[in-house]
CSV table of C-alpha atoms and ligand atoms in Angstrom, one decimal:
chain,number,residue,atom,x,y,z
A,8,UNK,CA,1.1,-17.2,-1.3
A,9,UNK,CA,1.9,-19.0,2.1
A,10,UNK,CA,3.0,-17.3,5.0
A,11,UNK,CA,3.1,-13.7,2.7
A,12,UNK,CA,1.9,-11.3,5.7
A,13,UNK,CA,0.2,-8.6,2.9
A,14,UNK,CA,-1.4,-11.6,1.4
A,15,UNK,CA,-2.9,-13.0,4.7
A,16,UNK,CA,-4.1,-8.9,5.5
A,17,UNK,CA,-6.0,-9.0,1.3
A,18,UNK,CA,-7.6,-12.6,2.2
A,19,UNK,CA,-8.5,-10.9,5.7
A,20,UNK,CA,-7.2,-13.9,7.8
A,21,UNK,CA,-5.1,-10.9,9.8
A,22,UNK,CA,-6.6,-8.0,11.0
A,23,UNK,CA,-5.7,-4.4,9.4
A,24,UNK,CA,-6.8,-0.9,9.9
A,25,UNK,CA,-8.4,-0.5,6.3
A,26,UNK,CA,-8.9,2.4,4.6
A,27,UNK,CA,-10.6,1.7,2.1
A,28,UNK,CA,-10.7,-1.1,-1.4
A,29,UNK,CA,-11.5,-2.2,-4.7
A,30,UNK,CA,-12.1,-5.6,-6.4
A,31,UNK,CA,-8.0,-5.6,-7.2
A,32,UNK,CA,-6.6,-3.2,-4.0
A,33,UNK,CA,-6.9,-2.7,-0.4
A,34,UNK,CA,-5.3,0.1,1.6
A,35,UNK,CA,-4.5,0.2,5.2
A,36,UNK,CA,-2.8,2.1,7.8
A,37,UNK,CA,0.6,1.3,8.2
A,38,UNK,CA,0.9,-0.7,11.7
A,39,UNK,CA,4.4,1.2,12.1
A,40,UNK,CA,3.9,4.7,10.5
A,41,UNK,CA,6.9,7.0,9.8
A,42,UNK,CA,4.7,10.1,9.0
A,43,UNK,CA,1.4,11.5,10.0
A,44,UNK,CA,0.0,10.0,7.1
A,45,UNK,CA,1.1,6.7,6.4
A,46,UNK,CA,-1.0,4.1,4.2
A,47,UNK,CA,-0.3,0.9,2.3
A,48,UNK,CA,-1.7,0.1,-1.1
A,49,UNK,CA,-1.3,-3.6,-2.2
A,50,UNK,CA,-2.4,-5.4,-5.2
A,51,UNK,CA,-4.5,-8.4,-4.1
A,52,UNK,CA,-2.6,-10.5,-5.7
A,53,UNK,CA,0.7,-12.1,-5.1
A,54,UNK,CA,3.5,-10.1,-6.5
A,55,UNK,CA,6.9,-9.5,-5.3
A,56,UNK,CA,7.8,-5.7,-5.9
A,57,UNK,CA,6.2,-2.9,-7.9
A,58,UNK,CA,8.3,-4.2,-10.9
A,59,UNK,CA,7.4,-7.6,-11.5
A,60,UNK,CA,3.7,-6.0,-10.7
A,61,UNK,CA,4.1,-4.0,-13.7
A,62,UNK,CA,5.4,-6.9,-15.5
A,63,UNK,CA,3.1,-9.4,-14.7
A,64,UNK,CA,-0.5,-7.4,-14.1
A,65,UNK,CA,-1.1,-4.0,-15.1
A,66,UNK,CA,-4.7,-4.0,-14.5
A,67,UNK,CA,-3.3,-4.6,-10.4
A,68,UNK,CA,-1.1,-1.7,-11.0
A,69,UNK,CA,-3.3,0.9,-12.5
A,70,UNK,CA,-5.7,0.1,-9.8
A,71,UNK,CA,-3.4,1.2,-7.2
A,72,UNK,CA,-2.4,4.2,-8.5
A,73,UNK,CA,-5.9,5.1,-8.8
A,74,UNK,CA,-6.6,3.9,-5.2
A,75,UNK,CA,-3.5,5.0,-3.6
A,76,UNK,CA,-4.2,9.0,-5.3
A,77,UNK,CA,-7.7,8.9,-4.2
A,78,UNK,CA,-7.0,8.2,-0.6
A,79,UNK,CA,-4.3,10.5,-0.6
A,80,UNK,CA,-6.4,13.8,-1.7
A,81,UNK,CA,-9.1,12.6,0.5
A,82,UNK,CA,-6.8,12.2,3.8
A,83,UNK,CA,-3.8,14.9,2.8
A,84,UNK,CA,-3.7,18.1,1.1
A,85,UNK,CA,-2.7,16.8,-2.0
A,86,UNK,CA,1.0,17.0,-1.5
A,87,UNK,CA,2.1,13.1,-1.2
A,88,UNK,CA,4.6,10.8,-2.0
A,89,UNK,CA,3.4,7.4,-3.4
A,90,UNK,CA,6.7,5.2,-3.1
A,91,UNK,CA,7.7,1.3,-3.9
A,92,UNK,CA,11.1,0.0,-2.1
A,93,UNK,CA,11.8,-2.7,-4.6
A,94,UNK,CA,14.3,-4.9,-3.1
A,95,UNK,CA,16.6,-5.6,-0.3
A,96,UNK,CA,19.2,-2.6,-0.3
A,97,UNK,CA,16.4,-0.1,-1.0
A,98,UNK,CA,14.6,-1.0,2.0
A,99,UNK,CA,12.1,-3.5,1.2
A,100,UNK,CA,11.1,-5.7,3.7
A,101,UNK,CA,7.4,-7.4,2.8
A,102,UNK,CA,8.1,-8.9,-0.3
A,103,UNK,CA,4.4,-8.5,-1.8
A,104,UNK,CA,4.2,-5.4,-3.7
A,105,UNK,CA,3.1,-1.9,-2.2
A,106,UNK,CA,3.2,0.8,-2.4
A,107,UNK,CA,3.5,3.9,1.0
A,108,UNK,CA,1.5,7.3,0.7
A,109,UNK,CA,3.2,9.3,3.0
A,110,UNK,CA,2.0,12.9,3.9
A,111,UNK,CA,3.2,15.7,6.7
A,112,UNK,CA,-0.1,17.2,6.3
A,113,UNK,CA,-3.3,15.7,7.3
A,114,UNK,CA,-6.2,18.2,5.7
A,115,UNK,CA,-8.0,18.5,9.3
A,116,UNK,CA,-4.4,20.2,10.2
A,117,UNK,CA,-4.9,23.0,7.1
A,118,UNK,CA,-6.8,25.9,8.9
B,208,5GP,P1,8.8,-2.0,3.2
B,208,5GP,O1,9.9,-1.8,4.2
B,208,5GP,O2,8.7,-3.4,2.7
B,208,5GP,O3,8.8,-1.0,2.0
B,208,5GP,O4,7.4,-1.7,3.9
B,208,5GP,C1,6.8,-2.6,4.7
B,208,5GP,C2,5.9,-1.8,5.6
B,208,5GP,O5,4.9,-2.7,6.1
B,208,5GP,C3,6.5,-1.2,6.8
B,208,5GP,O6,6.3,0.2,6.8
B,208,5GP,C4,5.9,-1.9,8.0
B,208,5GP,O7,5.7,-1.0,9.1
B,208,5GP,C5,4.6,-2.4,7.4
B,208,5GP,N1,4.1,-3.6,8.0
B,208,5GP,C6,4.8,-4.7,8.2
B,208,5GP,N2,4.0,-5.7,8.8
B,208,5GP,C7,2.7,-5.1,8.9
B,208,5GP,C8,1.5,-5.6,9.4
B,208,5GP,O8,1.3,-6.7,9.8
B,208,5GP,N3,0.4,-4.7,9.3
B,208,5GP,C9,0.6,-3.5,8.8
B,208,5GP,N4,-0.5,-2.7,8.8
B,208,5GP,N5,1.7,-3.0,8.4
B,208,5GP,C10,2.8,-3.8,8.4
B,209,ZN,ZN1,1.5,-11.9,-0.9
């Protein structure tokens, strides 16, 4: 889609800080993070919100489950959050489906 930032960061026409991605999903660091851990999972595809991903492409959302929980055991302790604002009043504000894995605890910080 035209002038969709998250779409621009999948084709790789705007740098990212990747961490890591399949044929259907890429992940990268959050260029404004709100926790120690702070990665974006998108869909490589053009979809609004998590909902009309789950509507429209399943194969895209499965993916990014199994993406976004296999970064997060590799980067936190296993304690995450994997969360989709989905419109407006909730908070989104890059209207191409992703979803955040936050964590407080980066595993380099478990002794
Ligand atoms: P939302 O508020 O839509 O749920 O989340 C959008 C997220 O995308 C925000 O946490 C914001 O910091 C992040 N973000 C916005 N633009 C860019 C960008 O160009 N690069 C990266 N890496 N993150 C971005
Ligand atoms: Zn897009």
């Amino acid at each position: 889609m035209i002038d969709c930032i998250f779409c621009k960061i999948a084709a790789k026409e705007i740098p990212a800080k990747i961490v890591a991605e399949t044929e259907l999903s890429l992940a990268f660091w959050d260029i404004a993070p709100k926790q120690p851990i702070h990665i974006l999972v998108i869909p490589k595809q053009h979809h609004e919100n998590v909902a009309e991903l789950a509507a429209e492409a399943t194969d895209y959302l499965v993916d990014l489950v199994q993406l976004g929980s296999r970064i997060a055991s590799d980067v936190s302790t296993g304690s995450f959050r994997l969360t989709f604002n989905t419109g407006v009043e909730a908070g989104q504000t890059v209207f191409h489906a992703h979803g955040h894995i936050t964590s407080t605890t980066p595993k380099e910080q478990v002794a």
